[in-house]
Structure formats: structure tokens, C-alpha cells
């Protein structure tokens, strides 16, 4: 991993131990091209902060006492990522090295009446997840939250058409009070885009449009490697404007030949001509809207996520074919299916917590976000693929 020079020696030492593995002072000195004295000072600071611990010594086979080795103390704290939706609440727990250690899915907040009851249910879900992994709340160093709506920089929900009871509510402050740790809150589609950029299909691509297509259409935008929030935190809330035929108030997609998207796609697969015609018209309109976004932003990649991405090539192949007809340009923009699926926003919330509160998480300055390592697919509880994150 390339480390930029502005990082302090303490942070560079911690980063080496976190992302590469245990090492002695001499090994750190050689790897970082620093003096032994500088590294010894850094190691003392990291030990005092509880960021590193002793690692088992290697037996070099020679005479004398083996050199003391140090390891990053990944288990010293826990970071929580929570994705709040009306259909489900997903909670992801990670250690300080970014390894996901557990994830759980719960009933969505639509099952609870009133804003207070919805928030209480989310707090209970987080506590249940911690308890299931025998992690005390005192070990939580930061919480990242994904939710549907426009969220300001402090964590206050400016407005939400999906959970209107939370409009004007400082959800971040409520969770900080409940868990006694820093909380970072942002829009769910934006955080899904962050996740796909950090650990998904759009890694190493710095200009990305992430389009969530499900019950609604919404956009998350990565520009110059950073999520674009906009001056009013509303960047990406474009579905009702860029895509014709949606509900002008909520951005909801309506279907004529069946009650749900899954039923329309299923009927089209079965040979229903009316369903196929409706699907063709929808994909053509989707391509028209995406072309508008491409000409506005000129991204390097389009990522399609949300519930309808579960249709895979039944959606993506005709969408790829329709897009050039609307663009009429001598180049093509790659269009990819999101890799993280319904889990994107919860993992993006983890990344957001690491980004916003690294100093509180690591108890030293300058630490960058770790590479997030998700659980193996077989370890994840199956979730309804039609669910989405707005």
C-alpha cells in the first residue's frame, strides 16, 4: 500500500501494522525507511494508545532473545454500520482493521408507529447485534448510519419522504446519546455508492454514478474519489426529475401489467408480450435518464444497484444496448452491476464512520480508512433481493 508522505510517523507505523501485519521495530524501520529511534518513539505512542499489542515472537533459530514484535490491536474496538430502511434494518460489525465480524438483518422500521418507536427499534437492533457477538456497548468506537432522506453534515434529517417522521430530527445526536460514541449519518444511496467505490465493483474508479433502481430511482455520485453531497446535501436526489413517468412526489415507479417489478420481469420471461413491452419502455426511459446524467457528469463508470439489479442481464443487457442510442457519442461508458447488492449501504456506513471519526476510532491522528473485508457470502443471512436502499 502506498502511504502519502504527509502521514505522521505514528500513523505510518500503525498503518503498516494494520494493513501488512506484525513486525519488529527493525522491520518497521526498514519497511518505512525511517530511523530506528523514530519508530521506537512511534511504537511507544501506539502502545500507550492501546493501538498495538505484543505479537508472538519468531524463533530465528539463533542464540539470544528474539526481537519483540508488535501487532495491530484490531479487537480493541468495534465499528458499527447500520442501514435503516422501511423493509429491513441491517447491522454490520467490524473490528478496527475493517474486518466484518458479524452482520444481522431485522424487520424494517415500517412495522413501528411514530418516529420515536422507529428509532427505539433501530437502537434495539444494534444492541441485539452487539449482544449476539458478546460485544459490550462500551467497546463501540463509532457508528455509521445509512438512512433514506436528505441528511445534513451534522446527522440531522432535513427531509425524508420514506420515513417522514424523521424529517427535522437529529438522528445522529439521538444515537450518540444512546451509545456514547461518535456517529456519522448520511443518505443510503450515497453510502451505497461509497461502498461500491471502496470495496465493490468501482474500486480504483474515481468518477462514478451509482444508480439505485428499485421501488424508486435515486443516485449516489462519486467525483474525484469522494462522495458528492452538494451545498444543500441533496446531490443525487434526482430520480423524479431525470426519469420521466415516476411519481412526482415520491419518485415511486409504477407498473401497468403487474403489481410489482418482480412480477413484470417474471411475466416477460414467461413470454407475456404486454409485460415485455412495458419492460422495454421502462428500460428505454431508464437509458434516456442515464444518458442525461452521463452528459452532465461525464463519469468513468455507471453502477446499477438497488432491487432491480437482481434481474441481472434481463435488465443490464438491454440497458447497455439502449444507452448508445440516447447518447450518440463516439465513446461508451461502462455499465456494471453493483457487486455488494443489498448489503452496500450498511458497508458504506462502515466506511463513512471510519472516514469521519478516524481520530476517535484509532486514538491517533491521520489514519486512513482500512480496506473493508466483508463476511464470506455463505456466512450472510439470506435477504430479499427486491429490497432497496433509498
mmCIF file of C-alpha atoms in Angstrom:
data_model
loop_
_atom_site.group_PDB
_atom_site.id
_atom_site.type_symbol
_atom_site.label_atom_id
_atom_site.label_comp_id
_atom_site.label_asym_id
_atom_site.label_seq_id
_atom_site.Cartn_x
_atom_site.Cartn_y
_atom_site.Cartn_z
ATOM 1 C CA UNK A 1 0.000 0.000 0.000
ATOM 2 C CA UNK A 2 1.371 3.423 -0.930
ATOM 3 C CA UNK A 3 1.434 5.825 2.004
ATOM 4 C CA UNK A 4 1.496 9.544 1.329
ATOM 5 C CA UNK A 5 4.290 11.498 2.991
ATOM 6 C CA UNK A 6 2.015 13.869 4.989
ATOM 7 C CA UNK A 7 1.066 10.993 7.326
ATOM 8 C CA UNK A 8 2.789 11.195 10.670
ATOM 9 C CA UNK A 9 5.373 8.578 11.652
ATOM 10 C CA UNK A 10 2.950 7.281 14.278
ATOM 11 C CA UNK A 11 0.191 6.852 11.686
ATOM 12 C CA UNK A 12 2.545 5.283 9.149
ATOM 13 C CA UNK A 13 3.711 2.757 11.734
ATOM 14 C CA UNK A 14 0.141 1.915 12.724
ATOM 15 C CA UNK A 15 -0.889 1.632 9.066
ATOM 16 C CA UNK A 16 1.938 -0.793 8.345
ATOM 17 C CA UNK A 17 0.972 -2.997 11.272
ATOM 18 C CA UNK A 18 -2.750 -2.788 10.458
ATOM 19 C CA UNK A 19 -2.638 -3.466 6.738
ATOM 20 C CA UNK A 20 0.567 -5.534 6.345
ATOM 21 C CA UNK A 21 0.957 -7.449 9.601
ATOM 22 C CA UNK A 22 3.087 -7.833 12.755
ATOM 23 C CA UNK A 23 6.650 -6.565 12.723
ATOM 24 C CA UNK A 24 9.624 -5.744 14.907
ATOM 25 C CA UNK A 25 10.989 -2.236 15.292
ATOM 26 C CA UNK A 26 13.804 -3.085 12.888
ATOM 27 C CA UNK A 27 11.362 -4.446 10.310
ATOM 28 C CA UNK A 28 9.198 -1.331 10.580
ATOM 29 C CA UNK A 29 12.285 0.855 10.264
ATOM 30 C CA UNK A 30 13.320 -0.911 7.031
ATOM 31 C CA UNK A 31 9.818 -1.010 5.534
ATOM 32 C CA UNK A 32 9.083 2.644 6.264
ATOM 33 C CA UNK A 33 12.649 3.841 5.595
ATOM 34 C CA UNK A 34 12.751 5.573 8.950
ATOM 35 C CA UNK A 35 15.333 5.654 11.716
ATOM 36 C CA UNK A 36 15.021 3.090 14.485
ATOM 37 C CA UNK A 37 14.726 5.904 17.033
ATOM 38 C CA UNK A 38 11.745 7.429 15.188
ATOM 39 C CA UNK A 39 9.999 4.063 15.004
ATOM 40 C CA UNK A 40 10.655 3.313 18.670
ATOM 41 C CA UNK A 41 9.034 6.630 19.594
ATOM 42 C CA UNK A 42 6.045 5.831 17.385
ATOM 43 C CA UNK A 43 5.676 2.337 18.854
ATOM 44 C CA UNK A 44 5.667 3.777 22.367
ATOM 45 C CA UNK A 45 2.891 6.199 21.390
ATOM 46 C CA UNK A 46 0.869 3.413 19.784
ATOM 47 C CA UNK A 47 1.302 1.161 22.833
ATOM 48 C CA UNK A 48 0.156 3.986 25.128
ATOM 49 C CA UNK A 49 -2.935 4.497 22.931
ATOM 50 C CA UNK A 50 -3.753 0.778 23.020
ATOM 51 C CA UNK A 51 -3.496 0.620 19.244
ATOM 52 C CA UNK A 52 -0.886 -2.154 19.190
ATOM 53 C CA UNK A 53 -0.104 -5.189 21.318
ATOM 54 C CA UNK A 54 2.736 -7.685 21.566
ATOM 55 C CA UNK A 55 2.733 -10.376 18.887
ATOM 56 C CA UNK A 56 4.233 -13.854 19.277
ATOM 57 C CA UNK A 57 7.989 -13.683 18.752
ATOM 58 C CA UNK A 58 9.557 -15.529 15.853
ATOM 59 C CA UNK A 59 12.190 -18.097 16.664
ATOM 60 C CA UNK A 60 15.068 -17.193 14.405
ATOM 61 C CA UNK A 61 16.953 -20.356 15.358
ATOM 62 C CA UNK A 62 19.991 -18.491 16.628
ATOM 63 C CA UNK A 63 21.298 -17.617 20.037
ATOM 64 C CA UNK A 64 19.891 -14.796 22.083
ATOM 65 C CA UNK A 65 16.468 -13.463 22.840
ATOM 66 C CA UNK A 66 14.154 -12.982 19.815
ATOM 67 C CA UNK A 67 13.254 -9.406 18.916
ATOM 68 C CA UNK A 68 9.977 -8.066 20.271
ATOM 69 C CA UNK A 69 7.226 -7.996 17.657
ATOM 70 C CA UNK A 70 4.145 -5.808 17.576
ATOM 71 C CA UNK A 71 0.685 -6.371 16.085
ATOM 72 C CA UNK A 72 -2.191 -4.024 15.386
ATOM 73 C CA UNK A 73 -4.848 -4.464 18.088
ATOM 74 C CA UNK A 74 -7.849 -4.915 15.776
ATOM 75 C CA UNK A 75 -10.045 -6.332 18.543
ATOM 76 C CA UNK A 76 -9.585 -3.282 20.783
ATOM 77 C CA UNK A 77 -12.807 -1.741 19.482
ATOM 78 C CA UNK A 78 -15.822 -2.269 17.244
ATOM 79 C CA UNK A 79 -17.294 -0.128 14.478
ATOM 80 C CA UNK A 80 -20.991 -0.448 13.668
ATOM 81 C CA UNK A 81 -22.563 0.152 10.264
ATOM 82 C CA UNK A 82 -26.364 0.263 10.194
ATOM 83 C CA UNK A 83 -28.611 0.608 7.162
ATOM 84 C CA UNK A 84 -32.112 1.736 8.107
ATOM 85 C CA UNK A 85 -34.971 1.025 5.714
ATOM 86 C CA UNK A 86 -38.701 0.560 5.806
ATOM 87 C CA UNK A 87 -38.399 -3.108 4.740
ATOM 88 C CA UNK A 88 -35.315 -4.085 6.746
ATOM 89 C CA UNK A 89 -32.616 -2.859 9.105
ATOM 90 C CA UNK A 90 -29.149 -4.275 8.525
ATOM 91 C CA UNK A 91 -26.396 -4.092 11.135
ATOM 92 C CA UNK A 92 -22.745 -4.811 10.322
ATOM 93 C CA UNK A 93 -19.992 -5.066 12.958
ATOM 94 C CA UNK A 94 -16.317 -4.644 12.085
ATOM 95 C CA UNK A 95 -13.059 -4.619 14.009
ATOM 96 C CA UNK A 96 -10.551 -1.766 13.836
ATOM 97 C CA UNK A 97 -8.790 -3.353 10.855
ATOM 98 C CA UNK A 98 -12.031 -3.257 8.831
ATOM 99 C CA UNK A 99 -12.786 -6.982 9.005
ATOM 100 C CA UNK A 100 -16.529 -7.586 9.255
ATOM 101 C CA UNK A 101 -17.085 -9.940 12.187
ATOM 102 C CA UNK A 102 -20.886 -10.202 12.116
ATOM 103 C CA UNK A 103 -23.947 -8.936 10.306
ATOM 104 C CA UNK A 104 -27.625 -9.221 11.040
ATOM 105 C CA UNK A 105 -30.906 -8.326 9.367
ATOM 106 C CA UNK A 106 -34.041 -7.234 11.221
ATOM 107 C CA UNK A 107 -37.575 -6.151 10.479
ATOM 108 C CA UNK A 108 -37.783 -2.717 8.865
ATOM 109 C CA UNK A 109 -38.985 0.410 10.634
ATOM 110 C CA UNK A 110 -42.311 0.391 8.773
ATOM 111 C CA UNK A 111 -43.509 -2.103 11.377
ATOM 112 C CA UNK A 112 -43.338 0.586 14.096
ATOM 113 C CA UNK A 113 -45.652 3.564 14.524
ATOM 114 C CA UNK A 114 -44.162 7.011 15.058
ATOM 115 C CA UNK A 115 -40.651 8.378 14.767
ATOM 116 C CA UNK A 116 -39.666 7.611 18.361
ATOM 117 C CA UNK A 117 -40.739 3.971 18.112
ATOM 118 C CA UNK A 118 -38.830 3.580 14.851
ATOM 119 C CA UNK A 119 -35.649 4.960 16.441
ATOM 120 C CA UNK A 120 -36.055 2.783 19.525
ATOM 121 C CA UNK A 121 -36.345 -0.276 17.286
ATOM 122 C CA UNK A 122 -33.096 0.621 15.489
ATOM 123 C CA UNK A 123 -31.285 1.105 18.820
ATOM 124 C CA UNK A 124 -32.589 -2.275 19.976
ATOM 125 C CA UNK A 125 -31.390 -3.894 16.732
ATOM 126 C CA UNK A 126 -27.875 -2.532 17.245
ATOM 127 C CA UNK A 127 -27.817 -3.719 20.852
ATOM 128 C CA UNK A 128 -29.058 -7.177 19.852
ATOM 129 C CA UNK A 129 -26.311 -7.422 17.235
ATOM 130 C CA UNK A 130 -23.642 -6.476 19.771
ATOM 131 C CA UNK A 131 -25.037 -8.915 22.322
ATOM 132 C CA UNK A 132 -25.044 -11.762 19.790
ATOM 133 C CA UNK A 133 -21.287 -11.252 19.361
ATOM 134 C CA UNK A 134 -20.687 -10.724 23.114
ATOM 135 C CA UNK A 135 -19.514 -7.164 22.457
ATOM 136 C CA UNK A 136 -20.285 -4.623 25.200
ATOM 137 C CA UNK A 137 -21.606 -1.230 24.089
ATOM 138 C CA UNK A 138 -18.574 0.356 25.753
ATOM 139 C CA UNK A 139 -16.368 -1.237 23.075
ATOM 140 C CA UNK A 140 -18.148 0.567 20.214
ATOM 141 C CA UNK A 141 -15.908 3.386 18.989
ATOM 142 C CA UNK A 142 -18.101 4.776 16.207
ATOM 143 C CA UNK A 143 -21.372 4.132 14.388
ATOM 144 C CA UNK A 144 -22.079 4.835 10.726
ATOM 145 C CA UNK A 145 -25.709 5.182 9.689
ATOM 146 C CA UNK A 146 -27.369 4.915 6.298
ATOM 147 C CA UNK A 147 -30.952 6.100 6.027
ATOM 148 C CA UNK A 148 -33.407 7.302 3.361
ATOM 149 C CA UNK A 149 -33.581 11.072 3.018
ATOM 150 C CA UNK A 150 -31.558 14.253 2.748
ATOM 151 C CA UNK A 151 -29.151 14.446 5.690
ATOM 152 C CA UNK A 152 -27.086 17.459 6.716
ATOM 153 C CA UNK A 153 -23.453 17.290 7.795
ATOM 154 C CA UNK A 154 -24.331 17.041 11.487
ATOM 155 C CA UNK A 155 -26.586 13.995 11.057
ATOM 156 C CA UNK A 156 -29.928 15.804 11.065
ATOM 157 C CA UNK A 157 -32.526 14.534 8.583
ATOM 158 C CA UNK A 158 -33.542 17.559 6.537
ATOM 159 C CA UNK A 159 -36.355 15.684 4.851
ATOM 160 C CA UNK A 160 -37.347 12.094 4.135
ATOM 161 C CA UNK A 161 -40.284 11.013 2.001
ATOM 162 C CA UNK A 162 -39.638 7.395 3.014
ATOM 163 C CA UNK A 163 -39.564 7.977 6.805
ATOM 164 C CA UNK A 164 -41.351 11.340 7.089
ATOM 165 C CA UNK A 165 -41.497 11.125 10.899
ATOM 166 C CA UNK A 166 -37.728 11.699 10.972
ATOM 167 C CA UNK A 167 -37.772 14.890 8.904
ATOM 168 C CA UNK A 168 -36.098 17.577 11.000
ATOM 169 C CA UNK A 169 -34.811 15.056 13.571
ATOM 170 C CA UNK A 170 -31.136 14.839 14.552
ATOM 171 C CA UNK A 171 -30.773 11.065 14.316
ATOM 172 C CA UNK A 172 -27.016 11.290 14.826
ATOM 173 C CA UNK A 173 -27.439 13.058 18.167
ATOM 174 C CA UNK A 174 -30.029 10.523 19.326
ATOM 175 C CA UNK A 175 -27.694 7.609 18.595
ATOM 176 C CA UNK A 176 -24.705 9.388 20.155
ATOM 177 C CA UNK A 177 -26.724 9.746 23.344
ATOM 178 C CA UNK A 178 -27.772 6.078 23.262
ATOM 179 C CA UNK A 179 -24.288 4.615 22.693
ATOM 180 C CA UNK A 180 -21.900 7.285 23.960
ATOM 181 C CA UNK A 181 -19.748 7.293 20.811
ATOM 182 C CA UNK A 182 -19.414 9.426 17.663
ATOM 183 C CA UNK A 183 -21.995 8.803 14.940
ATOM 184 C CA UNK A 184 -21.792 9.587 11.204
ATOM 185 C CA UNK A 185 -25.069 9.700 9.242
ATOM 186 C CA UNK A 186 -25.656 10.027 5.508
ATOM 187 C CA UNK A 187 -28.073 9.173 2.727
ATOM 188 C CA UNK A 188 -28.327 5.458 1.954
ATOM 189 C CA UNK A 189 -27.818 5.629 -1.802
ATOM 190 C CA UNK A 190 -24.784 7.891 -1.359
ATOM 191 C CA UNK A 191 -23.294 5.393 1.094
ATOM 192 C CA UNK A 192 -24.054 2.500 -1.264
ATOM 193 C CA UNK A 193 -22.009 4.392 -3.863
ATOM 194 C CA UNK A 194 -19.225 4.846 -1.286
ATOM 195 C CA UNK A 195 -19.211 1.096 -0.625
ATOM 196 C CA UNK A 196 -19.042 0.156 -4.301
ATOM 197 C CA UNK A 197 -16.170 2.611 -4.727
ATOM 198 C CA UNK A 198 -14.284 1.448 -1.638
ATOM 199 C CA UNK A 199 -14.732 -2.327 -1.820
ATOM 200 C CA UNK A 200 -17.082 -3.131 -4.685
ATOM 201 C CA UNK A 201 -17.167 -3.039 -8.464
ATOM 202 C CA UNK A 202 -15.966 0.587 -8.748
ATOM 203 C CA UNK A 203 -12.678 0.312 -6.875
ATOM 204 C CA UNK A 204 -9.937 2.489 -8.409
ATOM 205 C CA UNK A 205 -12.553 4.418 -10.431
ATOM 206 C CA UNK A 206 -12.778 7.975 -9.143
ATOM 207 C CA UNK A 207 -15.763 9.313 -11.113
ATOM 208 C CA UNK A 208 -18.787 7.061 -10.671
ATOM 209 C CA UNK A 209 -22.551 7.344 -10.953
ATOM 210 C CA UNK A 210 -24.267 4.773 -8.738
ATOM 211 C CA UNK A 211 -27.911 4.374 -9.653
ATOM 212 C CA UNK A 212 -30.260 2.600 -7.273
ATOM 213 C CA UNK A 213 -33.191 1.201 -9.245
ATOM 214 C CA UNK A 214 -35.898 -0.471 -7.196
ATOM 215 C CA UNK A 215 -39.192 0.908 -5.934
ATOM 216 C CA UNK A 216 -37.676 4.301 -6.745
ATOM 217 C CA UNK A 217 -34.713 5.612 -8.687
ATOM 218 C CA UNK A 218 -32.001 7.524 -6.844
ATOM 219 C CA UNK A 219 -28.377 8.389 -7.470
ATOM 220 C CA UNK A 220 -25.152 8.417 -5.496
ATOM 221 C CA UNK A 221 -22.265 10.329 -7.017
ATOM 222 C CA UNK A 222 -18.506 9.844 -6.542
ATOM 223 C CA UNK A 223 -16.382 12.637 -8.022
ATOM 224 C CA UNK A 224 -12.619 12.739 -7.706
ATOM 225 C CA UNK A 225 -12.816 9.730 -5.408
ATOM 226 C CA UNK A 226 -15.108 11.489 -2.925
ATOM 227 C CA UNK A 227 -18.881 11.340 -2.438
ATOM 228 C CA UNK A 228 -20.574 14.471 -3.719
ATOM 229 C CA UNK A 229 -23.005 15.896 -1.156
ATOM 230 C CA UNK A 230 -23.672 19.322 -2.622
ATOM 231 C CA UNK A 231 -24.141 22.612 -0.795
ATOM 232 C CA UNK A 232 -27.608 21.544 0.410
ATOM 233 C CA UNK A 233 -26.686 17.843 0.861
ATOM 234 C CA UNK A 234 -29.145 16.989 -1.906
ATOM 235 C CA UNK A 235 -26.800 15.804 -4.673
ATOM 236 C CA UNK A 236 -28.279 12.647 -6.222
ATOM 237 C CA UNK A 237 -31.929 13.234 -5.311
ATOM 238 C CA UNK A 238 -32.695 13.344 -8.994
ATOM 239 C CA UNK A 239 -34.967 10.400 -9.768
ATOM 240 C CA UNK A 240 -38.185 12.409 -10.073
ATOM 241 C CA UNK A 241 -36.536 14.875 -12.474
ATOM 242 C CA UNK A 242 -34.219 12.826 -14.679
ATOM 243 C CA UNK A 243 -36.551 9.868 -15.214
ATOM 244 C CA UNK A 244 -39.952 10.558 -16.697
ATOM 245 C CA UNK A 245 -43.027 8.609 -15.631
ATOM 246 C CA UNK A 246 -42.191 8.395 -11.908
ATOM 247 C CA UNK A 247 -44.446 9.693 -9.158
ATOM 248 C CA UNK A 248 -43.621 13.407 -8.990
ATOM 249 C CA UNK A 249 -43.863 13.480 -5.179
ATOM 250 C CA UNK A 250 -42.114 10.282 -4.100
ATOM 251 C CA UNK A 251 -40.222 9.130 -7.195
ATOM 252 C CA UNK A 252 -42.049 5.799 -6.989
ATOM 253 C CA UNK A 253 -42.011 3.521 -10.034
ATOM 254 C CA UNK A 254 -45.461 2.284 -11.032
ATOM 255 C CA UNK A 255 -46.177 -0.760 -13.206
ATOM 256 C CA UNK A 256 -49.126 -1.312 -15.532
ATOM 257 C CA UNK A 257 -49.075 -5.053 -16.354
ATOM 258 C CA UNK A 258 -48.473 -6.345 -12.815
ATOM 259 C CA UNK A 259 -48.378 -5.124 -9.234
ATOM 260 C CA UNK A 260 -44.618 -5.360 -8.716
ATOM 261 C CA UNK A 261 -41.410 -5.182 -10.731
ATOM 262 C CA UNK A 262 -40.637 -8.811 -9.909
ATOM 263 C CA UNK A 263 -43.978 -9.868 -11.415
ATOM 264 C CA UNK A 264 -43.408 -7.788 -14.567
ATOM 265 C CA UNK A 265 -39.937 -9.279 -15.080
ATOM 266 C CA UNK A 266 -41.297 -12.760 -14.397
ATOM 267 C CA UNK A 267 -44.150 -12.365 -16.873
ATOM 268 C CA UNK A 268 -41.751 -11.061 -19.516
ATOM 269 C CA UNK A 269 -39.523 -14.090 -19.018
ATOM 270 C CA UNK A 270 -42.575 -16.299 -19.443
ATOM 271 C CA UNK A 271 -43.345 -14.706 -22.825
ATOM 272 C CA UNK A 272 -46.073 -12.200 -21.884
ATOM 273 C CA UNK A 273 -45.987 -9.664 -24.735
ATOM 274 C CA UNK A 274 -47.594 -6.835 -22.739
ATOM 275 C CA UNK A 275 -45.156 -7.271 -19.854
ATOM 276 C CA UNK A 276 -42.213 -7.349 -22.277
ATOM 277 C CA UNK A 277 -43.459 -4.186 -23.990
ATOM 278 C CA UNK A 278 -43.753 -2.416 -20.629
ATOM 279 C CA UNK A 279 -40.296 -3.600 -19.632
ATOM 280 C CA UNK A 280 -38.814 -2.434 -22.957
ATOM 281 C CA UNK A 281 -40.376 1.015 -22.496
ATOM 282 C CA UNK A 282 -39.092 1.232 -18.920
ATOM 283 C CA UNK A 283 -35.547 0.279 -19.944
ATOM 284 C CA UNK A 284 -35.587 2.788 -22.797
ATOM 285 C CA UNK A 285 -36.694 5.545 -20.418
ATOM 286 C CA UNK A 286 -34.063 4.445 -17.913
ATOM 287 C CA UNK A 287 -31.421 4.687 -20.652
ATOM 288 C CA UNK A 288 -32.666 8.182 -21.553
ATOM 289 C CA UNK A 289 -32.300 9.332 -17.938
ATOM 290 C CA UNK A 290 -28.860 7.746 -17.580
ATOM 291 C CA UNK A 291 -27.738 9.442 -20.809
ATOM 292 C CA UNK A 292 -28.799 12.788 -19.314
ATOM 293 C CA UNK A 293 -26.707 12.070 -16.220
ATOM 294 C CA UNK A 294 -23.719 10.954 -18.303
ATOM 295 C CA UNK A 295 -23.731 14.170 -20.299
ATOM 296 C CA UNK A 296 -23.993 16.177 -17.064
ATOM 297 C CA UNK A 297 -21.223 14.435 -15.110
ATOM 298 C CA UNK A 298 -19.145 12.537 -17.734
ATOM 299 C CA UNK A 299 -18.343 9.641 -15.358
ATOM 300 C CA UNK A 300 -15.907 6.786 -15.910
ATOM 301 C CA UNK A 301 -18.472 4.154 -14.867
ATOM 302 C CA UNK A 302 -22.176 3.648 -14.216
ATOM 303 C CA UNK A 303 -23.045 1.173 -11.452
ATOM 304 C CA UNK A 304 -26.586 -0.197 -11.245
ATOM 305 C CA UNK A 305 -27.715 -1.257 -7.776
ATOM 306 C CA UNK A 306 -30.998 -1.438 -5.919
ATOM 307 C CA UNK A 307 -33.628 -4.134 -6.046
ATOM 308 C CA UNK A 308 -33.954 -4.355 -9.835
ATOM 309 C CA UNK A 309 -30.247 -5.097 -10.230
ATOM 310 C CA UNK A 310 -31.230 -8.588 -9.040
ATOM 311 C CA UNK A 311 -32.754 -9.050 -12.509
ATOM 312 C CA UNK A 312 -29.147 -9.211 -13.747
ATOM 313 C CA UNK A 313 -28.827 -9.494 -17.519
ATOM 314 C CA UNK A 314 -32.582 -9.257 -18.103
ATOM 315 C CA UNK A 315 -32.149 -5.590 -17.183
ATOM 316 C CA UNK A 316 -28.493 -4.832 -17.872
ATOM 317 C CA UNK A 317 -28.053 -6.297 -21.363
ATOM 318 C CA UNK A 318 -30.952 -4.358 -22.961
ATOM 319 C CA UNK A 319 -29.937 -1.258 -20.954
ATOM 320 C CA UNK A 320 -26.408 -1.451 -22.360
ATOM 321 C CA UNK A 321 -27.869 -1.835 -25.854
ATOM 322 C CA UNK A 322 -30.258 1.128 -25.462
ATOM 323 C CA UNK A 323 -27.805 3.599 -23.936
ATOM 324 C CA UNK A 324 -25.713 4.393 -27.068
ATOM 325 C CA UNK A 325 -28.876 5.317 -28.992
ATOM 326 C CA UNK A 326 -29.600 8.071 -26.486
ATOM 327 C CA UNK A 327 -26.004 9.275 -26.199
ATOM 328 C CA UNK A 328 -24.898 9.288 -29.844
ATOM 329 C CA UNK A 329 -21.263 9.708 -28.810
ATOM 330 C CA UNK A 330 -18.067 8.109 -30.145
ATOM 331 C CA UNK A 331 -17.334 6.512 -26.765
ATOM 332 C CA UNK A 332 -19.128 4.241 -24.323
ATOM 333 C CA UNK A 333 -19.352 4.458 -20.548
ATOM 334 C CA UNK A 334 -19.056 1.051 -18.855
ATOM 335 C CA UNK A 335 -22.255 -0.020 -17.128
ATOM 336 C CA UNK A 336 -21.778 -2.566 -14.338
ATOM 337 C CA UNK A 337 -23.969 -4.417 -11.880
ATOM 338 C CA UNK A 338 -23.306 -3.497 -8.246
ATOM 339 C CA UNK A 339 -21.206 -6.142 -6.516
ATOM 340 C CA UNK A 340 -22.476 -5.678 -2.950
ATOM 341 C CA UNK A 341 -26.182 -5.797 -3.701
ATOM 342 C CA UNK A 342 -28.483 -5.137 -0.769
ATOM 343 C CA UNK A 343 -25.513 -5.048 1.626
ATOM 344 C CA UNK A 344 -23.916 -1.983 0.005
ATOM 345 C CA UNK A 345 -25.384 0.760 2.201
ATOM 346 C CA UNK A 346 -24.524 -0.953 5.500
ATOM 347 C CA UNK A 347 -20.911 -1.406 4.388
ATOM 348 C CA UNK A 348 -20.865 2.170 3.111
ATOM 349 C CA UNK A 349 -21.985 3.255 6.580
ATOM 350 C CA UNK A 350 -18.917 1.473 7.994
ATOM 351 C CA UNK A 351 -16.650 3.322 5.571
ATOM 352 C CA UNK A 352 -18.366 6.609 6.482
ATOM 353 C CA UNK A 353 -17.754 6.024 10.206
ATOM 354 C CA UNK A 354 -14.060 5.325 9.572
ATOM 355 C CA UNK A 355 -13.783 8.408 7.350
ATOM 356 C CA UNK A 356 -15.482 10.826 9.721
ATOM 357 C CA UNK A 357 -14.186 9.634 13.077
ATOM 358 C CA UNK A 358 -10.759 8.066 12.491
ATOM 359 C CA UNK A 359 -9.188 10.069 15.326
ATOM 360 C CA UNK A 360 -11.738 8.766 17.833
ATOM 361 C CA UNK A 361 -11.570 5.235 16.450
ATOM 362 C CA UNK A 362 -7.785 4.870 16.459
ATOM 363 C CA UNK A 363 -6.938 7.429 19.165
ATOM 364 C CA UNK A 364 -4.203 8.797 16.935
ATOM 365 C CA UNK A 365 -4.304 11.296 14.076
ATOM 366 C CA UNK A 366 -4.120 10.801 10.310
ATOM 367 C CA UNK A 367 -5.256 7.164 9.982
ATOM 368 C CA UNK A 368 -6.914 6.407 6.623
ATOM 369 C CA UNK A 369 -9.904 4.115 6.149
ATOM 370 C CA UNK A 370 -8.960 0.422 6.291
ATOM 371 C CA UNK A 371 -9.756 -1.985 3.457
ATOM 372 C CA UNK A 372 -13.187 -3.302 4.483
ATOM 373 C CA UNK A 373 -13.342 -7.116 4.337
ATOM 374 C CA UNK A 374 -16.945 -8.418 4.140
ATOM 375 C CA UNK A 375 -18.065 -11.741 5.535
ATOM 376 C CA UNK A 376 -17.932 -14.710 3.185
ATOM 377 C CA UNK A 377 -21.179 -14.974 1.241
ATOM 378 C CA UNK A 378 -22.129 -18.262 2.871
ATOM 379 C CA UNK A 379 -21.909 -16.589 6.300
ATOM 380 C CA UNK A 380 -24.509 -13.959 5.436
ATOM 381 C CA UNK A 381 -28.166 -14.408 6.297
ATOM 382 C CA UNK A 382 -30.190 -14.501 3.040
ATOM 383 C CA UNK A 383 -32.108 -11.281 2.362
ATOM 384 C CA UNK A 384 -34.924 -10.429 -0.042
ATOM 385 C CA UNK A 385 -33.135 -9.233 -3.224
ATOM 386 C CA UNK A 386 -36.002 -6.860 -4.106
ATOM 387 C CA UNK A 387 -35.273 -4.664 -1.090
ATOM 388 C CA UNK A 388 -33.518 -1.374 -1.759
ATOM 389 C CA UNK A 389 -31.799 1.493 -0.036
ATOM 390 C CA UNK A 390 -33.098 4.985 -0.615
#
